[in-house]
Tab-separated table of C-alpha atoms and ligand atoms in Angstrom:
chain	number	residue	atom	x	y	z
A	25	MET	CA	26.126	15.157	-33.907
A	26	ILE	CA	27.311	13.421	-37.091
A	27	THR	CA	25.478	10.181	-37.801
A	28	ARG	CA	26.191	7.226	-40.052
A	29	TYR	CA	24.879	8.562	-43.356
A	30	ASP	CA	25.589	12.271	-42.885
A	31	LEU	CA	28.988	12.252	-44.572
A	32	SER	CA	29.771	12.325	-48.275
A	33	ARG	CA	32.330	9.867	-49.624
A	34	VAL	CA	35.030	12.556	-49.500
A	35	GLU	CA	34.151	13.411	-45.912
A	36	LEU	CA	34.269	9.729	-45.006
A	37	ALA	CA	37.759	9.525	-46.515
A	38	ASP	CA	38.776	12.506	-44.358
A	39	LEU	CA	37.323	10.882	-41.275
A	40	LEU	CA	39.224	7.668	-41.981
A	41	GLU	CA	42.449	9.549	-42.679
A	42	GLY	CA	45.380	7.177	-43.055
A	43	GLU	CA	43.267	4.341	-44.449
A	44	PRO	CA	43.935	3.454	-48.091
A	45	LEU	CA	41.315	4.579	-50.567
A	46	TYR	CA	40.135	1.060	-51.347
A	47	ARG	CA	39.251	0.645	-47.660
A	48	VAL	CA	37.218	3.837	-47.731
A	49	ASP	CA	35.417	2.446	-50.775
A	50	GLN	CA	34.761	-0.864	-49.032
A	51	VAL	CA	33.232	0.943	-46.072
A	52	TRP	CA	31.204	3.247	-48.307
A	53	GLU	CA	29.889	0.398	-50.463
A	54	GLY	CA	29.249	-1.730	-47.387
A	55	LEU	CA	27.134	0.950	-45.722
A	56	HIS	CA	25.309	2.018	-48.899
A	57	ALA	CA	25.135	-0.587	-51.670
A	58	GLN	CA	25.120	-3.518	-49.229
A	59	HIS	CA	23.132	-1.772	-46.474
A	60	ARG	CA	25.309	-3.308	-43.779
A	61	GLU	CA	25.794	-2.501	-40.145
A	62	PRO	CA	29.446	-1.601	-39.362
A	63	ALA	CA	29.841	-4.848	-37.424
A	64	ASP	CA	28.914	-6.776	-40.586
A	65	LEU	CA	31.560	-5.157	-42.782
A	66	THR	CA	33.398	-8.477	-42.818
A	67	ASN	CA	35.802	-7.446	-45.562
A	68	VAL	CA	37.418	-4.737	-43.416
A	69	PRO	CA	39.623	-5.362	-40.365
A	70	LYS	CA	37.899	-5.583	-37.004
A	71	PRO	CA	39.493	-2.477	-35.459
A	72	LEU	CA	38.218	-0.387	-38.379
A	73	ARG	CA	34.726	-1.843	-37.968
A	74	ALA	CA	34.835	-0.867	-34.319
A	75	ALA	CA	36.084	2.612	-35.163
A	76	ILE	CA	33.234	3.156	-37.595
A	77	GLU	CA	30.728	1.911	-35.090
A	78	GLU	CA	31.997	4.536	-32.700
A	79	LEU	CA	32.593	7.437	-35.107
A	80	LEU	CA	29.371	6.989	-37.027
A	81	PRO	CA	26.488	6.097	-34.727
A	82	PRO	CA	23.083	5.433	-36.292
A	83	ALA	CA	20.680	8.381	-36.514
A	84	LEU	CA	17.568	6.321	-35.887
A	85	THR	CA	16.471	4.260	-32.899
A	86	LEU	CA	13.355	2.191	-33.407
A	87	LEU	CA	10.736	3.104	-30.789
A	88	LYS	CA	7.751	1.291	-32.179
A	89	GLU	CA	6.771	-0.810	-35.147
A	90	VAL	CA	3.259	-1.527	-36.327
A	91	VAL	CA	2.513	-4.126	-38.976
A	92	ALA	CA	-0.798	-3.998	-40.861
A	93	ASP	CA	-2.606	-5.055	-44.029
A	94	ALA	CA	-1.527	-8.704	-43.849
A	95	GLU	CA	2.073	-7.735	-43.169
A	96	THR	CA	2.367	-5.640	-46.317
A	97	THR	CA	2.488	-2.333	-44.410
A	98	ILE	CA	5.235	-1.778	-41.873
A	99	LYS	CA	5.121	1.500	-40.062
A	100	GLN	CA	8.109	2.532	-37.987
A	101	LEU	CA	8.419	5.248	-35.379
A	102	TRP	CA	11.996	6.439	-34.911
A	103	GLN	CA	13.686	8.479	-32.239
A	104	LEU	CA	16.427	10.829	-33.433
A	105	THR	CA	19.581	11.448	-31.418
A	106	ASP	CA	18.070	14.617	-29.898
A	107	GLY	CA	14.881	12.820	-28.895
A	108	ARG	CA	12.708	14.051	-31.787
A	109	LEU	CA	10.316	11.549	-33.344
A	110	ILE	CA	9.695	10.740	-36.997
A	111	GLU	CA	7.900	8.019	-38.924
A	112	SER	CA	8.597	6.035	-42.049
A	113	VAL	CA	6.404	3.449	-43.750
A	114	LEU	CA	7.353	0.464	-45.873
A	115	MET	CA	4.606	-0.727	-48.210
A	116	HIS	CA	4.814	-3.935	-50.215
A	117	TYR	CA	2.669	-4.185	-53.331
A	118	ARG	CA	2.430	-6.966	-55.865
A	119	ASP	CA	4.793	-5.265	-58.273
A	120	ARG	CA	6.882	-2.973	-56.083
A	121	SER	CA	7.924	-2.021	-52.579
A	122	THR	CA	7.789	1.609	-51.587
A	123	VAL	CA	9.225	3.388	-48.596
A	124	CYS	CA	7.598	6.625	-47.509
A	125	VAL	CA	10.119	8.844	-45.717
A	126	SER	CA	9.995	11.969	-43.570
A	127	SER	CA	11.938	15.095	-44.479
A	128	GLN	CA	11.405	17.090	-41.288
A	129	ALA	CA	10.578	16.374	-37.657
A	130	GLY	CA	7.147	17.976	-37.598
A	131	CYS	CA	6.033	20.461	-40.227
A	132	ALA	CA	5.490	24.209	-40.401
A	133	MET	CA	2.934	24.150	-43.235
A	134	ASP	CA	0.012	23.868	-40.835
A	135	CYS	CA	-2.458	22.065	-43.115
A	136	SER	CA	-5.563	21.747	-40.984
A	137	PHE	CA	-6.357	18.081	-41.726
A	138	CYS	CA	-2.787	16.747	-41.349
A	139	ALA	CA	-1.655	15.034	-38.149
A	140	THR	CA	1.904	16.344	-38.526
A	141	GLY	CA	0.764	19.910	-39.188
A	142	GLN	CA	-1.351	19.778	-36.063
A	143	VAL	CA	1.686	19.081	-33.897
A	144	GLY	CA	3.902	21.791	-35.439
A	145	PHE	CA	7.512	22.092	-36.547
A	146	ASP	CA	10.511	20.744	-34.670
A	147	ARG	CA	13.408	20.883	-37.144
A	148	HIS	CA	14.775	19.902	-40.555
A	149	LEU	CA	16.159	16.383	-40.927
A	150	THR	CA	19.804	15.995	-41.910
A	151	VAL	CA	20.881	14.188	-45.073
A	152	GLY	CA	21.876	11.193	-42.937
A	153	GLU	CA	18.537	11.030	-41.152
A	154	ILE	CA	16.736	10.922	-44.496
A	155	VAL	CA	19.065	8.409	-46.170
A	156	GLU	CA	19.054	6.110	-43.145
A	157	GLN	CA	15.257	5.766	-43.317
A	158	VAL	CA	15.686	4.206	-46.752
A	159	VAL	CA	18.541	1.956	-45.606
A	160	ARG	CA	16.436	0.757	-42.656
A	161	ALA	CA	13.537	-0.006	-44.978
A	162	VAL	CA	15.826	-2.017	-47.243
A	163	GLN	CA	17.129	-3.950	-44.227
A	164	ARG	CA	13.575	-4.553	-43.013
A	165	SER	CA	12.216	-5.672	-46.360
A	166	GLU	CA	13.744	-9.129	-46.088
A	167	GLY	CA	14.633	-10.074	-49.605
A	168	ARG	CA	12.065	-7.933	-51.368
A	169	ARG	CA	13.761	-5.096	-53.205
A	170	VAL	CA	12.761	-1.608	-52.144
A	171	SER	CA	12.089	-0.149	-55.578
A	172	ASN	CA	10.457	3.208	-54.804
A	173	VAL	CA	10.969	6.103	-52.426
A	174	VAL	CA	8.298	8.727	-51.790
A	175	PHE	CA	8.785	11.884	-49.717
A	176	MET	CA	5.284	11.716	-48.294
A	177	GLY	CA	6.069	11.193	-44.635
A	178	MET	CA	6.364	13.989	-42.136
A	179	GLY	CA	7.462	17.420	-43.210
A	180	GLU	CA	7.595	19.543	-46.329
A	181	PRO	CA	10.514	18.323	-48.475
A	182	LEU	CA	10.750	21.520	-50.521
A	183	ALA	CA	11.175	23.536	-47.324
A	184	ASN	CA	14.276	21.421	-46.587
A	185	LEU	CA	15.682	21.076	-50.085
A	186	ASP	CA	19.257	21.776	-48.906
A	187	HIS	CA	19.182	18.395	-47.187
A	188	VAL	CA	16.528	16.619	-49.221
A	189	TRP	CA	18.296	17.048	-52.553
A	190	PRO	CA	21.684	15.635	-51.465
A	191	ALA	CA	19.714	12.779	-49.863
A	192	VAL	CA	17.915	12.157	-53.172
A	193	GLU	CA	21.269	12.069	-54.972
A	194	ARG	CA	22.643	9.596	-52.427
A	195	ILE	CA	19.545	7.396	-52.653
A	196	HIS	CA	19.970	7.416	-56.418
A	197	ASP	CA	23.762	7.208	-56.796
A	198	ASP	CA	24.702	5.021	-53.852
A	199	LEU	CA	21.608	3.075	-52.831
A	200	GLY	CA	20.826	2.486	-56.504
A	201	ILE	CA	17.187	3.539	-56.684
A	202	GLY	CA	16.180	4.990	-60.065
A	203	ALA	CA	15.339	8.702	-60.242
A	204	ARG	CA	11.988	7.858	-61.813
A	205	LYS	CA	11.214	5.738	-58.777
A	206	ILE	CA	11.726	8.651	-56.399
A	207	THR	CA	8.820	11.046	-55.830
A	208	ILE	CA	8.881	14.335	-53.976
A	209	SER	CA	5.542	15.489	-52.655
A	210	THR	CA	4.973	19.160	-51.891
A	211	VAL	CA	2.111	21.242	-50.604
A	212	GLY	CA	3.131	23.837	-53.215
A	213	VAL	CA	6.299	25.637	-52.120
A	214	VAL	CA	6.865	27.533	-55.355
A	215	PRO	CA	10.574	28.468	-54.940
A	216	GLY	CA	11.286	24.786	-54.216
A	217	ILE	CA	9.489	23.723	-57.402
A	218	GLU	CA	11.574	26.251	-59.341
A	219	ARG	CA	14.770	24.873	-57.828
A	220	LEU	CA	13.729	21.310	-58.526
A	221	ALA	CA	13.194	22.199	-62.172
A	222	LYS	CA	16.894	23.062	-62.413
A	223	GLU	CA	18.157	19.768	-61.012
A	224	LYS	CA	19.224	17.022	-63.366
A	225	LEU	CA	17.736	13.876	-61.861
A	226	PRO	CA	14.219	13.352	-63.251
A	227	VAL	CA	12.459	12.596	-59.974
A	228	GLY	CA	8.677	12.587	-59.847
A	229	LEU	CA	6.758	15.550	-58.473
A	230	ALA	CA	3.453	15.241	-56.636
A	231	VAL	CA	1.565	18.298	-55.485
A	232	SER	CA	-0.847	18.101	-52.562
A	233	LEU	CA	-3.525	20.271	-54.088
A	234	HIS	CA	-6.700	19.301	-52.178
A	235	SER	CA	-8.549	22.291	-53.565
A	236	ALA	CA	-8.341	24.303	-56.773
A	237	ASN	CA	-10.192	27.199	-55.197
A	238	ASP	CA	-8.095	29.839	-53.411
A	239	ARG	CA	-10.638	30.520	-50.684
A	240	THR	CA	-10.908	26.880	-49.696
A	241	ARG	CA	-7.220	26.185	-50.159
A	242	ASN	CA	-6.222	29.184	-48.025
A	243	ARG	CA	-8.157	27.565	-45.222
A	244	ILE	CA	-6.970	23.958	-45.445
A	245	ALA	CA	-3.425	24.594	-46.727
A	246	PRO	CA	-2.355	28.047	-45.470
A	247	ILE	CA	0.787	28.100	-47.663
A	248	ASN	CA	-1.695	29.000	-50.407
A	249	ARG	CA	-1.857	32.523	-48.961
A	250	THR	CA	1.835	32.901	-49.842
A	251	TYR	CA	1.761	30.945	-53.105
A	252	PRO	CA	-1.780	31.110	-54.476
A	253	LEU	CA	-3.038	28.794	-57.204
A	254	ARG	CA	-2.093	31.119	-60.047
A	255	LYS	CA	1.557	31.228	-58.874
A	256	LEU	CA	1.532	27.483	-58.314
A	257	ALA	CA	0.181	26.891	-61.813
A	258	GLU	CA	2.880	29.122	-63.326
A	259	ALA	CA	5.627	27.243	-61.508
A	260	LEU	CA	4.172	23.896	-62.567
A	261	HIS	CA	3.856	24.953	-66.182
A	262	SER	CA	7.512	25.959	-66.330
A	263	TYR	CA	8.467	22.784	-64.469
A	264	ARG	CA	6.665	20.780	-67.145
A	265	ARG	CA	8.420	22.673	-69.901
A	266	VAL	CA	11.882	21.663	-68.687
A	267	LYS	CA	11.126	18.218	-67.242
A	268	ASN	CA	9.640	15.448	-69.225
A	269	ARG	CA	7.773	14.009	-66.268
A	270	ARG	CA	4.122	13.620	-65.537
A	271	LEU	CA	2.812	15.626	-62.616
A	272	SER	CA	0.419	14.220	-60.090
A	273	PHE	CA	-1.969	15.919	-57.719
A	274	GLU	CA	-3.033	14.579	-54.376
A	275	TRP	CA	-6.527	15.259	-53.215
A	276	ALA	CA	-7.539	14.083	-49.731
A	277	MET	CA	-11.300	13.864	-49.814
A	278	MET	CA	-13.079	15.886	-47.150
A	279	ALA	CA	-16.864	15.869	-46.886
A	280	GLY	CA	-18.404	19.154	-47.970
A	281	VAL	CA	-14.973	20.763	-48.502
A	282	ASN	CA	-13.611	19.472	-51.809
A	283	ASP	CA	-15.928	16.695	-52.975
A	284	SER	CA	-18.665	18.513	-54.931
A	285	GLU	CA	-19.203	18.615	-58.674
A	286	ASN	CA	-18.007	22.186	-58.616
A	287	ALA	CA	-14.812	21.184	-56.827
A	288	ALA	CA	-14.253	18.572	-59.534
A	289	ARG	CA	-14.796	21.215	-62.213
A	290	GLU	CA	-12.246	23.550	-60.599
A	291	LEU	CA	-9.795	20.669	-60.254
A	292	ALA	CA	-10.269	19.679	-63.889
A	293	ALA	CA	-9.690	23.253	-65.043
A	294	PHE	CA	-6.429	23.306	-63.063
A	295	ALA	CA	-5.193	19.795	-63.893
A	296	ARG	CA	-6.050	19.441	-67.574
A	297	PRO	CA	-3.697	22.089	-69.000
A	298	LEU	CA	-0.913	20.480	-66.946
A	299	ASN	CA	-1.868	16.996	-68.106
A	300	ALA	CA	-1.677	15.954	-64.469
A	301	HIS	CA	-2.847	12.718	-62.941
A	302	VAL	CA	-4.984	12.937	-59.803
A	303	ASN	CA	-4.704	10.663	-56.772
A	304	LEU	CA	-7.814	10.712	-54.646
A	305	ILE	CA	-6.965	9.889	-51.047
A	306	PRO	CA	-9.575	8.819	-48.499
A	307	LEU	CA	-9.084	11.225	-45.567
A	308	ASN	CA	-7.447	9.739	-42.502
A	309	PRO	CA	-9.181	11.008	-39.418
A	310	THR	CA	-6.843	13.074	-37.229
A	311	PRO	CA	-7.363	14.366	-33.686
A	312	GLY	CA	-7.378	18.062	-34.640
A	313	TYR	CA	-9.745	18.025	-37.618
A	314	SER	CA	-13.391	17.182	-37.170
A	315	THR	CA	-14.582	17.244	-40.807
A	316	PRO	CA	-15.273	13.630	-41.829
A	317	GLY	CA	-13.769	12.071	-44.919
A	318	THR	CA	-15.902	11.671	-48.029
A	319	ASP	CA	-17.693	8.303	-47.974
A	320	PRO	CA	-16.362	5.610	-50.338
A	321	LYS	CA	-19.359	5.755	-52.717
A	322	SER	CA	-19.022	9.498	-53.164
A	323	ILE	CA	-15.285	9.093	-53.808
A	324	LEU	CA	-16.157	6.743	-56.698
A	325	TRP	CA	-18.702	9.263	-57.936
A	326	PHE	CA	-16.130	12.087	-57.739
A	327	ARG	CA	-13.669	9.994	-59.724
A	328	ASP	CA	-16.280	9.436	-62.435
A	329	VAL	CA	-17.127	13.136	-62.547
A	330	LEU	CA	-13.432	13.931	-63.019
A	331	ASP	CA	-13.297	11.324	-65.731
A	332	SER	CA	-16.205	12.979	-67.520
A	333	PHE	CA	-14.263	16.250	-67.335
A	334	GLY	CA	-11.307	14.571	-69.013
A	335	VAL	CA	-9.092	14.057	-65.956
A	336	ASN	CA	-7.488	10.758	-65.072
A	337	ALA	CA	-7.881	9.923	-61.406
A	338	THR	CA	-7.146	6.911	-59.252
A	339	ILE	CA	-8.304	6.206	-55.745
A	340	ARG	CA	-5.426	5.474	-53.429
A	341	SER	CA	-5.799	2.598	-51.002
A	342	ASN	CA	-5.276	3.751	-47.487
A	343	ARG	CA	-2.668	1.715	-45.713
A	344	GLY	CA	-2.642	1.202	-41.979
A	345	THR	CA	-5.960	2.904	-41.211
A	346	ASP	CA	-7.345	-0.212	-39.547
A	347	ILE	CA	-4.777	-0.041	-36.791
A	348	ASP	CA	-4.707	3.741	-36.350
A	349	ALA	CA	-1.280	3.862	-37.932
A	350	ALA	CA	-2.075	5.980	-40.956
A	351	CYS	CA	-0.528	9.335	-41.690
A	352	GLY	CA	1.425	10.611	-38.724
A	353	GLN	CA	-0.678	8.899	-36.156
A	354	LEU	CA	1.990	6.818	-34.461
A	355	ARG	CA	3.866	9.945	-33.581
A	356	ALA	CA	0.736	11.892	-32.763
A	357	GLU	CA	-0.164	9.279	-30.154
A	358	GLN	CA	3.334	9.170	-28.758
A	359	GLN	CA	3.521	12.940	-28.692
A	360	LEU	CA	0.306	13.172	-26.679
A	361	VAL	CA	1.860	10.847	-24.148
A	362	VAL	CA	5.204	12.655	-24.213
A	363	ARG	CA	3.829	16.177	-24.032
A	364	GLY	CA	0.823	15.272	-21.915
A	365	LYS	CA	-1.494	17.557	-23.801
A	366	SER	CA	-3.417	17.751	-27.023
A	367	ARG	CA	-3.764	20.737	-29.283
A	368	PRO	CA	-7.040	22.568	-29.703
A	369	ALA	CA	-9.178	21.514	-32.648
A	370	LYS	CA	-8.904	23.537	-35.829
A	371	THR	CA	-11.550	24.232	-38.378
W	12	SAH	N1	4.368	18.115	-47.105
W	12	SAH	C1	4.293	17.260	-48.242
W	12	SAH	C2	4.554	15.795	-47.970
W	12	SAH	C3	3.953	15.158	-46.736
W	12	SAH	S1	2.234	14.813	-46.672
W	12	SAH	C4	2.972	17.435	-48.940
W	12	SAH	O1	2.138	18.167	-48.432
W	12	SAH	O2	2.787	16.877	-50.012
W	12	SAH	C5	1.942	13.497	-47.790
W	12	SAH	C6	0.513	13.457	-48.295
W	12	SAH	O3	-0.404	13.047	-47.280
W	12	SAH	C7	0.049	14.829	-48.766
W	12	SAH	O4	-0.648	14.722	-49.964
W	12	SAH	C8	-0.877	15.229	-47.645
W	12	SAH	O5	-1.760	16.208	-48.042
W	12	SAH	C9	-1.521	13.912	-47.291
W	12	SAH	N2	-2.201	13.923	-46.016
W	12	SAH	C10	-1.865	14.600	-44.903
W	12	SAH	N3	-2.771	14.403	-43.928
W	12	SAH	C11	-3.694	13.566	-44.435
W	12	SAH	C12	-4.872	12.985	-43.906
W	12	SAH	N4	-5.284	13.227	-42.664
W	12	SAH	N5	-5.582	12.165	-44.720
W	12	SAH	C13	-5.165	11.908	-45.972
W	12	SAH	N6	-4.071	12.428	-46.523
W	12	SAH	C14	-3.334	13.265	-45.762
């Protein structure tokens, strides 16, 4: 089924065959630059508004919304037209507003600590399903400008680059969000990184590293068995050569797994030659992973150790944890209800 933001401008013109080009432009601008619902396209005739409403239904139906952190975090659970569920999160900060979008329904990467990985893979999202998450966030942000987009919701964006990249271009070209304000986060899908290096738009790249030791990383992020650290480093070095953008690494802190001085040393050895910035993320507890997160004091200590090894690291504030709405948990809860079962715990 074709949804509202699936079509390119040319395809929209085809769909509205017989309408003059300026009308097509009005509809396109109305849906994208002005983020309007078809019914609110007041500059086009009513019958055309009705036709668009019918021809281009929305991809997303809001199932649940959770507001946290003094109304600065808005987490939305969406149902797709085939019943699949995805989440997006709008986060307002003092100096920016960021929407975190999903790129797949579920995820096949199977990272042991990740709520989405624990549920498994449903399917890739279409271009329209990705773009519409951003449009919805803009509509929901009530006067505050959505300045940043991060692909850190459900799914592995570089495993769905055929849809993610056209969505990035649309978010940039038609929704008007700067390429430098768009960040793609990957668990380390090397062919995707190589492809990204060839694209023009200078989007940011974040790599979910979590361990700079193959044995540990094989266990917590199984994609490492296919693309081990040495291959990942090679891809990142060539990415850095062609792109003039700073890399960042994400490191979710797990007690006894990746929070020792030795882990910091391995991370520093990996990050320093790439001049990468490290984001330390307090682990969100998930149903399928029993290892606790590193305690806040030890996270500070780990940051200081990294600093002494010459690596810049910041500790990311964890949005939505207080209401169990962090990281894939809205859907995880819903899924348990929908499927009536939980998955066995992993180690
Ligand atoms: N697949 C992509 C993007 C989605 S995950 C990737 O792996 O980067 C976005 C970020 O959230 C990743 O850094 C991921 O490792 C992190 N994450 C997943 N589960 C988490 C958890 N339980 N606690 C903290 N961070 C988590």
